[in-house]
Coordinates of C-alpha atoms and ligand atoms in Angstrom, one line a residue:
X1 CA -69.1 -21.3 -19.8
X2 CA -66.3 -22.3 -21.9
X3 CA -62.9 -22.8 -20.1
X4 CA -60.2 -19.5 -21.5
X5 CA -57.5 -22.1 -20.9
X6 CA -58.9 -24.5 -23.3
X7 CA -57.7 -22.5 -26.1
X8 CA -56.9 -24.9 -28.8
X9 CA -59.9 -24.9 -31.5
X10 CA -60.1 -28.3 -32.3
X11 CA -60.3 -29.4 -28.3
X12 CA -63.5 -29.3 -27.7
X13 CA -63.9 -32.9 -26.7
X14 CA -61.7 -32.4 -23.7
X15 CA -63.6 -32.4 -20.3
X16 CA -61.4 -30.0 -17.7
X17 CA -58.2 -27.4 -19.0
X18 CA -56.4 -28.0 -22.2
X19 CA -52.8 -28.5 -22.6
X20 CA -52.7 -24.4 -22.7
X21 CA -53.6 -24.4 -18.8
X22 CA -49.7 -25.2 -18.3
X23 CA -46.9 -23.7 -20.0
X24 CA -44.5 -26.4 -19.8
X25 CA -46.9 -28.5 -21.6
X26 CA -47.7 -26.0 -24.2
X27 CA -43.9 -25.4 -25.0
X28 CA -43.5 -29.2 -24.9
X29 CA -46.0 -30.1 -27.4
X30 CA -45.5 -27.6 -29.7
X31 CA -43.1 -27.7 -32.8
X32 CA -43.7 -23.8 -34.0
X33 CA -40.3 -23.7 -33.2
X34 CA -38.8 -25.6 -36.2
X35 CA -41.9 -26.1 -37.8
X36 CA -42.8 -22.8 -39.2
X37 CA -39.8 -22.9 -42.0
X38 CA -42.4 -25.5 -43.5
X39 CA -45.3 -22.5 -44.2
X40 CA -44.3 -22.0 -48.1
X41 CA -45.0 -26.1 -48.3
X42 CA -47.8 -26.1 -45.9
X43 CA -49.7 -23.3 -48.0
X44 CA -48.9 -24.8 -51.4
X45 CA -50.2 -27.8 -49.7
X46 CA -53.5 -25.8 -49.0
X47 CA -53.9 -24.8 -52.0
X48 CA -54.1 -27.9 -54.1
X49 CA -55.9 -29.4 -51.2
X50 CA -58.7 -26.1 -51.6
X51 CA -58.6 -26.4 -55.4
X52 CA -59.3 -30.3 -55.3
X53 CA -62.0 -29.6 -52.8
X54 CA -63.4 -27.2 -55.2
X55 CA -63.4 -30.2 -58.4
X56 CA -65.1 -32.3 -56.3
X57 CA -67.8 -29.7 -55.0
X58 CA -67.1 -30.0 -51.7
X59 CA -66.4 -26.1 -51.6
X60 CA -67.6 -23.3 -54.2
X61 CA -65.9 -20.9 -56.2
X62 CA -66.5 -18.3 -54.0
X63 CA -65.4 -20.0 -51.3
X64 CA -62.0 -21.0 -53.2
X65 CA -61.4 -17.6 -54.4
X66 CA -61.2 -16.4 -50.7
X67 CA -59.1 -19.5 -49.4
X68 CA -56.8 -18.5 -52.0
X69 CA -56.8 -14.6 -51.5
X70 CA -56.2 -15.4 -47.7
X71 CA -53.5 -18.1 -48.2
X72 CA -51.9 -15.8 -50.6
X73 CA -52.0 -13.0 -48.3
X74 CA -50.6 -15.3 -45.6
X75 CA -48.2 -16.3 -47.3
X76 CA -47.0 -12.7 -48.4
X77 CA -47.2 -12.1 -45.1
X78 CA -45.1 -14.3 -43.2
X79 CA -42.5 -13.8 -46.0
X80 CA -42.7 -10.5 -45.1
X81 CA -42.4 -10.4 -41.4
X82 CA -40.6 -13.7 -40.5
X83 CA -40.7 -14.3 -37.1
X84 CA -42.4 -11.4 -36.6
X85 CA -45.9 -12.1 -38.2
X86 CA -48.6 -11.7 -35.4
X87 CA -49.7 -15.1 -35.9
X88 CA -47.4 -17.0 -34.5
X89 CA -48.9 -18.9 -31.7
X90 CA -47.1 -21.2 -29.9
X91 CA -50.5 -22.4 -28.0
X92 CA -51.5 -23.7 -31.0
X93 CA -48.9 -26.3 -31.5
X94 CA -47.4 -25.9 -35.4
X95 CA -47.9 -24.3 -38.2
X96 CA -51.0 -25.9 -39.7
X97 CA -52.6 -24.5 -37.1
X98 CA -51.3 -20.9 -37.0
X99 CA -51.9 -20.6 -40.8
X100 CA -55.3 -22.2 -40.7
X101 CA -56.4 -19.9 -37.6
X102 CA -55.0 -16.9 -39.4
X103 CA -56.8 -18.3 -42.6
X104 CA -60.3 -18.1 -40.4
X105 CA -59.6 -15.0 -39.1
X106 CA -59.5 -13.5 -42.5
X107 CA -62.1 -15.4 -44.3
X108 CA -64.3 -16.8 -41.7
X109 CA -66.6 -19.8 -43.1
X110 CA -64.5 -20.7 -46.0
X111 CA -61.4 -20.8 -43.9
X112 CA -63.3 -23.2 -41.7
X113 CA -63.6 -25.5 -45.0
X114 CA -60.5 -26.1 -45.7
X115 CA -60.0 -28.4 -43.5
X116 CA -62.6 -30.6 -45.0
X117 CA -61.1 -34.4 -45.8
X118 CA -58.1 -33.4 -44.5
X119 CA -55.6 -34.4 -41.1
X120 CA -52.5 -32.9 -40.0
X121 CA -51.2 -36.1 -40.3
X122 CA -51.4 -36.0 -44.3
X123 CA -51.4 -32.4 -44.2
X124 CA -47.7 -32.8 -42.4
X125 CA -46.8 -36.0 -44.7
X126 CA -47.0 -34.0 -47.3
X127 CA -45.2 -30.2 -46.3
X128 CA -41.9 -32.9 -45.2
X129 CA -42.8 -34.5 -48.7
X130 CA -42.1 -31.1 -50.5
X131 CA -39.8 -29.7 -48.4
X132 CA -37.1 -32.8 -48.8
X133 CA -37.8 -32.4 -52.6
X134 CA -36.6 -28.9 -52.5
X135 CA -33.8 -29.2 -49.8
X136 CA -32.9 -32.3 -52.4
X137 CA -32.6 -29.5 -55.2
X138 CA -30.9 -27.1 -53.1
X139 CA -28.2 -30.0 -52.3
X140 CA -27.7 -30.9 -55.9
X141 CA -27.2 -27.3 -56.5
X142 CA -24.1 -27.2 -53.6
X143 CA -23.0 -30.9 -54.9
X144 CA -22.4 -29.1 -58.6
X145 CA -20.7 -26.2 -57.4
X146 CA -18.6 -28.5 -55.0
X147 CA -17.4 -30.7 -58.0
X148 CA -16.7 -27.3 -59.9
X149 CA -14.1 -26.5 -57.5
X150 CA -12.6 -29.8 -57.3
X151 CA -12.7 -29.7 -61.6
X152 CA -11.3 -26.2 -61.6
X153 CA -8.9 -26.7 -59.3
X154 CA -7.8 -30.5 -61.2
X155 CA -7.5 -28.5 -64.2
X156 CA -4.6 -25.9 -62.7
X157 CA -2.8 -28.5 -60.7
X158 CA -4.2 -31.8 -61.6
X159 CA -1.3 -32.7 -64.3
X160 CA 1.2 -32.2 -60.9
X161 CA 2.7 -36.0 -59.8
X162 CA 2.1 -37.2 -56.5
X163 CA 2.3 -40.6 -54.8
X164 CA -1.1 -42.3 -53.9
X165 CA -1.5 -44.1 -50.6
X166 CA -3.2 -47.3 -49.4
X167 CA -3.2 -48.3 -45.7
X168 CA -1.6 -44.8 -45.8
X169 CA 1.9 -46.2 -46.8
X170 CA 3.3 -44.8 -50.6
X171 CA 1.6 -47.2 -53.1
X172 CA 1.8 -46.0 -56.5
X173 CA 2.2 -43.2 -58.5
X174 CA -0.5 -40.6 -59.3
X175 CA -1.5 -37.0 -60.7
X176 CA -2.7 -34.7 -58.7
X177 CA -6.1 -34.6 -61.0
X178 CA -6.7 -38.1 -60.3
X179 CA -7.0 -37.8 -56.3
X180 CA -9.1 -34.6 -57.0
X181 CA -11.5 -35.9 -59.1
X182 CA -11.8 -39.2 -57.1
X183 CA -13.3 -36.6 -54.7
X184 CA -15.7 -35.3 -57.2
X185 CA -16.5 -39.1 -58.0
X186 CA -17.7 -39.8 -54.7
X187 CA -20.0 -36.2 -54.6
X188 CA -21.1 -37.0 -57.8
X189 CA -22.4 -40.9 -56.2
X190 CA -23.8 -38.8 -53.0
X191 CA -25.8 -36.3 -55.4
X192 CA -27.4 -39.2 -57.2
X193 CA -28.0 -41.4 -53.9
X194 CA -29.8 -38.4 -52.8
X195 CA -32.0 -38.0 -56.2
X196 CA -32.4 -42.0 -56.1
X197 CA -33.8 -41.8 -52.4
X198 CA -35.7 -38.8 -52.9
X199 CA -37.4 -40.0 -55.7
X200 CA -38.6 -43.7 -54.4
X201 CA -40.7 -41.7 -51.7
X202 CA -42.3 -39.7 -54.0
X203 CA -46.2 -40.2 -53.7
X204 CA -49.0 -38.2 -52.7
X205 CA -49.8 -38.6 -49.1
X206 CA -53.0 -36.1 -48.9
X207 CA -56.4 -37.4 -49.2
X208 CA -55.0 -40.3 -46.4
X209 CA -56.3 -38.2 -43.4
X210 CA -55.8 -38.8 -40.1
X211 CA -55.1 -42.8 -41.0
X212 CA -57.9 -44.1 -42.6
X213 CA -59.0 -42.0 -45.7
X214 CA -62.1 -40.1 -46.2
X215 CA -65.5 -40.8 -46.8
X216 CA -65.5 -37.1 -48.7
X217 CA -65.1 -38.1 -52.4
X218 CA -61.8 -36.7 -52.5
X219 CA -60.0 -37.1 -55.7
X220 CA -56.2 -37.7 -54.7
X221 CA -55.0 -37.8 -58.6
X222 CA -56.4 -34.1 -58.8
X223 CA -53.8 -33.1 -55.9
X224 CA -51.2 -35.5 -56.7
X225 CA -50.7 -34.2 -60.1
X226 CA -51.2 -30.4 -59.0
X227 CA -48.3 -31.2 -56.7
X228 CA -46.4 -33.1 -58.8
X229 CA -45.7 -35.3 -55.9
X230 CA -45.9 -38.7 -57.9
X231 CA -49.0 -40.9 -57.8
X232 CA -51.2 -41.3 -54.6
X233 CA -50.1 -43.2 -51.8
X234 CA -51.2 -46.6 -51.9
X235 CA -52.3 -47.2 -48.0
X236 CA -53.5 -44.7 -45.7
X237 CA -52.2 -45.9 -42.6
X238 CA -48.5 -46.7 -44.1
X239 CA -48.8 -42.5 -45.8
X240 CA -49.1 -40.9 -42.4
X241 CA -47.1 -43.0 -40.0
X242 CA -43.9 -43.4 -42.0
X243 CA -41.0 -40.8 -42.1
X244 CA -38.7 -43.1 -44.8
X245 CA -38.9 -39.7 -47.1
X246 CA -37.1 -37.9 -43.5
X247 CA -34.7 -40.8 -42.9
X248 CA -33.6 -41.2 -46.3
X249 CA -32.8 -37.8 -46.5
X250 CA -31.0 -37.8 -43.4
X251 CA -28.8 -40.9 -44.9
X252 CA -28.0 -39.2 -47.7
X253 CA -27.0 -35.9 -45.8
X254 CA -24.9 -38.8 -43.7
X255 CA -23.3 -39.6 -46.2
X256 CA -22.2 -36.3 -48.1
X257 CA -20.7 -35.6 -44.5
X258 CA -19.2 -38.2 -44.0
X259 CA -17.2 -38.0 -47.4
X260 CA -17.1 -34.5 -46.3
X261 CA -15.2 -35.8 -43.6
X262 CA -12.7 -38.6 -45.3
X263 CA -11.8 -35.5 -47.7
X264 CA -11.0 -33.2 -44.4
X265 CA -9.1 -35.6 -43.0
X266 CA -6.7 -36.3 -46.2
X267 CA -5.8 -32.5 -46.5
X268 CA -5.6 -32.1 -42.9
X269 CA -2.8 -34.3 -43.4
X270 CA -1.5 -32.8 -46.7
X271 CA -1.3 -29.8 -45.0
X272 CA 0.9 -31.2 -42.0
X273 CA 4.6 -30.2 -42.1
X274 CA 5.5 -33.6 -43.1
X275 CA 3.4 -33.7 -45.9
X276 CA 3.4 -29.6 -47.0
X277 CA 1.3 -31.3 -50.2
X278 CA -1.6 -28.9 -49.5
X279 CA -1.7 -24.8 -48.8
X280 CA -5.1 -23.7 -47.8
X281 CA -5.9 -19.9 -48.3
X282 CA -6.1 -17.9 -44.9
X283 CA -9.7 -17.3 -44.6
X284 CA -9.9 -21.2 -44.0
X285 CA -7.5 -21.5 -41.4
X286 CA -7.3 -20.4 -38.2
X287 CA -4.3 -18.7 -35.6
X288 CA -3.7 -20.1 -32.5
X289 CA -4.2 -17.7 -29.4
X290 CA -0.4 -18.8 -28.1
X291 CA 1.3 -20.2 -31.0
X292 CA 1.9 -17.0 -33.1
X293 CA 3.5 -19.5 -36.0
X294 CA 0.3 -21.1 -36.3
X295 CA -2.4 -21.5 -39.5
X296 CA -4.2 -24.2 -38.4
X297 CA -7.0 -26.0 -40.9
X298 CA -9.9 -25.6 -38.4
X299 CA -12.5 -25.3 -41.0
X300 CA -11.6 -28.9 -42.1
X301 CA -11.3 -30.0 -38.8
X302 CA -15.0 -28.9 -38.5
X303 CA -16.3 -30.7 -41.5
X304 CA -15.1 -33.7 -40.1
X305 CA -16.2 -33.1 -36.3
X306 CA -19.9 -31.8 -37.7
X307 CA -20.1 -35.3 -39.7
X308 CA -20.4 -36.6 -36.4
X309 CA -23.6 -34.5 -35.4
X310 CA -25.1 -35.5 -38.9
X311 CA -24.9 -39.1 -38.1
X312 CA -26.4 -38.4 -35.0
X313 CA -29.7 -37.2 -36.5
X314 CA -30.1 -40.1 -38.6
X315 CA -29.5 -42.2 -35.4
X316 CA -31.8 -39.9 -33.6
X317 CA -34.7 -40.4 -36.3
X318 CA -33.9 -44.1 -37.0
X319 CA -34.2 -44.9 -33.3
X320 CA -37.4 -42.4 -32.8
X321 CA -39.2 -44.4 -35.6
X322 CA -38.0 -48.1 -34.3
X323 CA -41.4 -48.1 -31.9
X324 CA -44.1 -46.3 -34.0
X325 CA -46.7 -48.6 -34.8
X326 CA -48.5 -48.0 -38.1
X327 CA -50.5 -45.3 -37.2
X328 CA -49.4 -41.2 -36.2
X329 CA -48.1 -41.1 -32.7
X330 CA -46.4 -37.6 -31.9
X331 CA -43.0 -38.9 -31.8
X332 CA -43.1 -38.0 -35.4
X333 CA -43.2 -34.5 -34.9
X334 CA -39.4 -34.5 -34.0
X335 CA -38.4 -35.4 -37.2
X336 CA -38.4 -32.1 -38.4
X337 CA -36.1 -31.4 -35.9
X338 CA -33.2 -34.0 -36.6
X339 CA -33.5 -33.8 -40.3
X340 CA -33.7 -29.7 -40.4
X341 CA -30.1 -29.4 -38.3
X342 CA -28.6 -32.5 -40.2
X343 CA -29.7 -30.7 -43.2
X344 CA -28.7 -26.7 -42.4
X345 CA -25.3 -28.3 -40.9
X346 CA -24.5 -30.6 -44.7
X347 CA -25.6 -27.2 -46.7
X348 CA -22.6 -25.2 -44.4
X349 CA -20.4 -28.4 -44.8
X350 CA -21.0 -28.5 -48.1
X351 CA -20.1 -24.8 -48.7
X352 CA -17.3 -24.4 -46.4
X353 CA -15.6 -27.6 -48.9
X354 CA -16.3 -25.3 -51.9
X355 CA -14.5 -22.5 -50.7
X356 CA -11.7 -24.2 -49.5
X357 CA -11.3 -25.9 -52.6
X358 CA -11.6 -22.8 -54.9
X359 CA -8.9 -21.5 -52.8
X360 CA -6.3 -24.2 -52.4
X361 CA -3.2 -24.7 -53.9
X362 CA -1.0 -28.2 -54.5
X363 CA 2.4 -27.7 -54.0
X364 CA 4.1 -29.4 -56.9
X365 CA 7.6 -28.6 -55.7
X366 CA 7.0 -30.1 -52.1
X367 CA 5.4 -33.0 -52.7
X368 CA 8.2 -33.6 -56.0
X369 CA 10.9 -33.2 -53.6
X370 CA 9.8 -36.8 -52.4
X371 CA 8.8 -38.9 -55.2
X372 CA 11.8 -40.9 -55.6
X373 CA 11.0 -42.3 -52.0
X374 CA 8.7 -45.3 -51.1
X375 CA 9.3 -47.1 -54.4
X376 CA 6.3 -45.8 -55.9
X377 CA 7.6 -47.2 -59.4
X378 CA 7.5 -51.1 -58.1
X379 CA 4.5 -52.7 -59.3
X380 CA 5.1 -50.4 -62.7
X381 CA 8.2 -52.4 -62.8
X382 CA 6.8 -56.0 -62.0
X383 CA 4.2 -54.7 -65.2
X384 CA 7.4 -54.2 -67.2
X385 CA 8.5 -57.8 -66.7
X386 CA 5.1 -59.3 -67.5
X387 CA 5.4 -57.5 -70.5
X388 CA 8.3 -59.6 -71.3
X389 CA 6.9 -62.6 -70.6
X390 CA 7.1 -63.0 -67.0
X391 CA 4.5 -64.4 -65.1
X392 CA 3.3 -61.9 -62.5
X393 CA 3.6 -63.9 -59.3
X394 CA 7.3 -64.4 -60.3
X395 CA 7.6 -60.5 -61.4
X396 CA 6.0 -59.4 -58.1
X397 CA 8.9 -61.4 -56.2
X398 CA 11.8 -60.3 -58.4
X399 CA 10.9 -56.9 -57.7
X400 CA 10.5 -57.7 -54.2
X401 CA 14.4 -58.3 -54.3
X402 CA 15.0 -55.6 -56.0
X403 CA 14.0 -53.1 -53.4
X404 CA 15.4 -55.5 -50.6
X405 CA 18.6 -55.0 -53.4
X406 CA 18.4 -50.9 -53.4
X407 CA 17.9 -50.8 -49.1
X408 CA 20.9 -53.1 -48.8
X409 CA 22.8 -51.0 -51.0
X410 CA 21.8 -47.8 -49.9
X411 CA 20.2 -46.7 -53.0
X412 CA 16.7 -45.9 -52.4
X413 CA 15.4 -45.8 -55.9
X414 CA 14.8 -48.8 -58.6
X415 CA 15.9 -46.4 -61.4
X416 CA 19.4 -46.7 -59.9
X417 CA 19.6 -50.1 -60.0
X418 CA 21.8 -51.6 -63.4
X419 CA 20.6 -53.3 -66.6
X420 CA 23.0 -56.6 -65.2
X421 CA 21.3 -56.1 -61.7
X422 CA 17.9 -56.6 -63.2
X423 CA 18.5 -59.2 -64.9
X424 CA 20.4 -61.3 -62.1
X425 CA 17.5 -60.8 -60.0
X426 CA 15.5 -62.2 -63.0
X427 CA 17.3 -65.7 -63.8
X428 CA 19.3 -67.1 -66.5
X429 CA 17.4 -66.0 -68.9
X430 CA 18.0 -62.0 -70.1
X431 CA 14.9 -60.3 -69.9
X432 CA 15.4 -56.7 -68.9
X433 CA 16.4 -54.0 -71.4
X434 CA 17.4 -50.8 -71.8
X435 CA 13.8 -49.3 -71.7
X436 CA 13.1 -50.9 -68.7
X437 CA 14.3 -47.5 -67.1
X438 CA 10.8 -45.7 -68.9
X439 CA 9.1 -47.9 -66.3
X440 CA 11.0 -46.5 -63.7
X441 CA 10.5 -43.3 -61.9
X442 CA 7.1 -41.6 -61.1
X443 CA 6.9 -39.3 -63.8
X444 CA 7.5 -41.9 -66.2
X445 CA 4.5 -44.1 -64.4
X446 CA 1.6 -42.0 -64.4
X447 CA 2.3 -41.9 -67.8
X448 CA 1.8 -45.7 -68.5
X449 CA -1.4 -46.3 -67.5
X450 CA -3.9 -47.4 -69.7
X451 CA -7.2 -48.8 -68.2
X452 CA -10.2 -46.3 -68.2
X453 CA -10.7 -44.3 -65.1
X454 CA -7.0 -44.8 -63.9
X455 CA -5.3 -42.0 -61.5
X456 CA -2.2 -41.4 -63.7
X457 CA -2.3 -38.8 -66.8
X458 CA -4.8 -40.6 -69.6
X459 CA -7.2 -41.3 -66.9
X460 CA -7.3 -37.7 -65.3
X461 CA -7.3 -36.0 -68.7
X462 CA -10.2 -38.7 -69.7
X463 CA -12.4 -38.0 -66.5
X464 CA -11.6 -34.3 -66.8
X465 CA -13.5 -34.3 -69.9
X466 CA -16.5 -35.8 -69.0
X467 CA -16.1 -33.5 -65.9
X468 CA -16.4 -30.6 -68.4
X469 CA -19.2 -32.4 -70.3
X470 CA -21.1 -32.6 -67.0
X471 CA -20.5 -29.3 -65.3
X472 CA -21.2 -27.6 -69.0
X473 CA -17.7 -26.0 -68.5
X474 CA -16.6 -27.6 -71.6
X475 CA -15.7 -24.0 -73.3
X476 CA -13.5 -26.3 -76.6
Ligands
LIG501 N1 -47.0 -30.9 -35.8 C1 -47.4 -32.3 -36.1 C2 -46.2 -33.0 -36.6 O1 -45.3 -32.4 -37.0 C3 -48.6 -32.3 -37.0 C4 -49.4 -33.5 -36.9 C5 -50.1 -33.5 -35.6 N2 -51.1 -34.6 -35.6 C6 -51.7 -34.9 -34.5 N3 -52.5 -35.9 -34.6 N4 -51.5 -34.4 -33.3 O2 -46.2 -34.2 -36.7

């Protein structure tokens, strides 16, 4: 008599109780859990694999017909019910299973063809395969919107004058636009690392069985291009004991938070006190449950902390994979569950950012009220000079002076400075003129600059454009 507790199908080989005979080891083995958001994938998956099996006669048309009916149905089903669908069954370890024993139940024999040629081990290669494709798409989709914001919100504010920092001391002068849509810049990179990375592990892993192929006549063009999945994999082994499609997708979630993070930590500052560049709308910030004065900017604070957990994951699947020999081993299976909560955590990152940028404001008046200090108009100065035939070693340290000439002197700006001081600083020769002073001063600076992609006026009202171009916003 058959053992009850050996209750997985494909254990018949076992001599004693399966892994069902003890419910730790049931629970530990299985991957139902996560796994079961993969259905859609693993039933389209199915269904090439059934139709292929059909070309090559493996199956008849009869036979196809029901697979499909009862996939379909499945399918239908689970959509239907969720996490309710009957069956669920976490004593047969994952998905492929539940779908393939609900799949027999309906159909019987045909249902037991399906499997024909096939492993889990391709069969899973390939539901990660399409599911990183369309998380890839759903990404792009929240990278676009994300840029919108920062556009929209450039094109309000973005003509406001701010000072830009590096090393976080005042450097030079800047428009609000330009820091913006440096933000949408680096999004932009992150969208197309993503579509770069998703695309080199585009190949069809099915017809690679457990690890060594088939000796079916299995026609992996036939599923390959009814997937549109790229060409076959080259090498069976390498096709179901890699997870580079998971990893890379987990760098390039890594990476979207990460920037997610550098831009969280730049407006937490702008919305300090000290800076007041920023204002956040109140549904992104937060009371404190003693401090009744407080709005605090949790919600960026978060972005930044959960681009901590993201990294994690890919650290967690780079150091999972770093002992798996080229062959399955089970390790594998937790992929899904590193790359599924760096994914769902980037996708709430990644929305949170686009409502707080929708929302925000720039506060020209606050952060005007300080652009006389830091002498943000220095290296436009030590320009100047070259311009009049100064070399711009010696410019840099005549202007170097000059400030040591305004903090002597209590005056704080360069603009304040005389024609006769300039020109002192400068040597016998008179170089400095009256229009020296449209050098000076920030609003005057963001003006002058001329090379492409630059963060004063021409370069934000340049990129804006393509911005508009890109996003299809371009209403002119
Ligand atoms: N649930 C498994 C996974 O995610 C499917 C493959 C199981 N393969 C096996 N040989 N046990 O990797």
């Amino acid at each position: 008599m058959s053992n009850p507790t050996a209750a997985k199908p494909w254990e018949h080989a076992k001599a004693g109780e399966g892994s069902a005979a003890d419910p730790l080891a049931t629970r530990f083995v299985a991957s139902l859990d996560y796994d079961r958001r993969l259905y859609k994938h693993d039933i389209r998956g199915s269904l090439a694999h059934a139709r292929m099996l059909r070309h090559v006669d493996l199956i008849s048309d009869d036979e196809l017909k029901q697979i499909e009916q009862g996939l379909t149905d499945i399918e239908r089903e689970i959509t239907e019910q969720g996490d309710a669908w009957p069956g669920w069954d976490e004593s047969l370890e994952d998905v492929h299973m539940c779908v393939e024993a609900a799949l027999i139940a309906k159909v019987g024999d045909a249902g037991r063809k399906l499997h024909t040629g096939r492993s889990r081990n391709d069969q899973i290669a390939l539901d990660l395969l399409l599911w990183v494709e369309e998380a890839a798409d759903a990404l792009t989709a929240k990278f676009n919107t994300l840029n919108s914001a920062f556009v929209t919100l450039a094109e309000r504010d973005g003509r406001f004058v701010m000072p830009s920092y590096t090393h976080l001391q005042r450097a030079q002068p800047i428009v609000v636009g330009g820091e913006l849509l440096a933000w949408a810049s680096a999004f932009e990179r992150c969208n197309r690392r993503l579509r770069a990375l998703v695309n080199i592990n585009r190949r069809n892993p099915l017809g690679s069985g457990a690890i060594a192929g088939s000796s079916l006549p299995l026609d992996r063009e036939h599923t390959a291009a009814a997937l549109n999945v790229g060409p076959p994999s080259d090498n069976s082994l390498d096709a179901t004991a890699s997870r580079d499609a998971a990893i890379d997708l987990a760098y390039a979630l890594t990476m979207a938070s990460n920037t997610l993070s550098r831009w969280a930590e730049q407006w937490i500052l702008y919305c300090t006190t000290e800076f007041g560049f920023v204002t956040l709308d109140g549904r992104y910030t937060t009371g404190s449950s003693m401090m009744p004065q407080k709005q605090n900017p949790d919600m960026l604070e978060l972005l930044r902390g959960r681009s901590g957990g993201i990294t994690g994951q890919l650290v967690a699947l780079l150091t999972m994979t770093k002992g798996i020999t080229i062959g399955y081993n089970r390790d594998l299976q937790e992929d899904k569950r590193y790359l599924f909560a760096a994914y769902d955590s980037c996708c709430d990152c990644l929305d949170i950012a686009a409502g707080i940028v929708a929302t925000a404001k720039f506060n020209e008046k606050a952060i005007a009220a300080g652009l006389n200090r830091g002498y943000l108009d220095a290296t436009s100065l030590a320009d100047y000079l070259v311009t009049k035939g100064v070399p711009f070693r010696t410019a840099h340290q005549v202007v170097g002076k000059l400030v040591q000439t305004c903090e002597a002197q209590g005056l704080g700006q360069l603009a304040k400075l005389s024609l006769e001081q300039f020109n002192d600083a400068c040597g016998e020769r008179t170089v400095v003129d009256q229009d020296v002073y449209q050098w000076l001063g920030a609003a005057n600076v963001v003006k002058r600059y001329r090379s492409s992609g630059n963060g004063g006026l021409s370069g934000f009202e340049q990129q804006l454009k393509q911005w508009k171009q890109r996003l299809g916003q371009d209403d002119g």
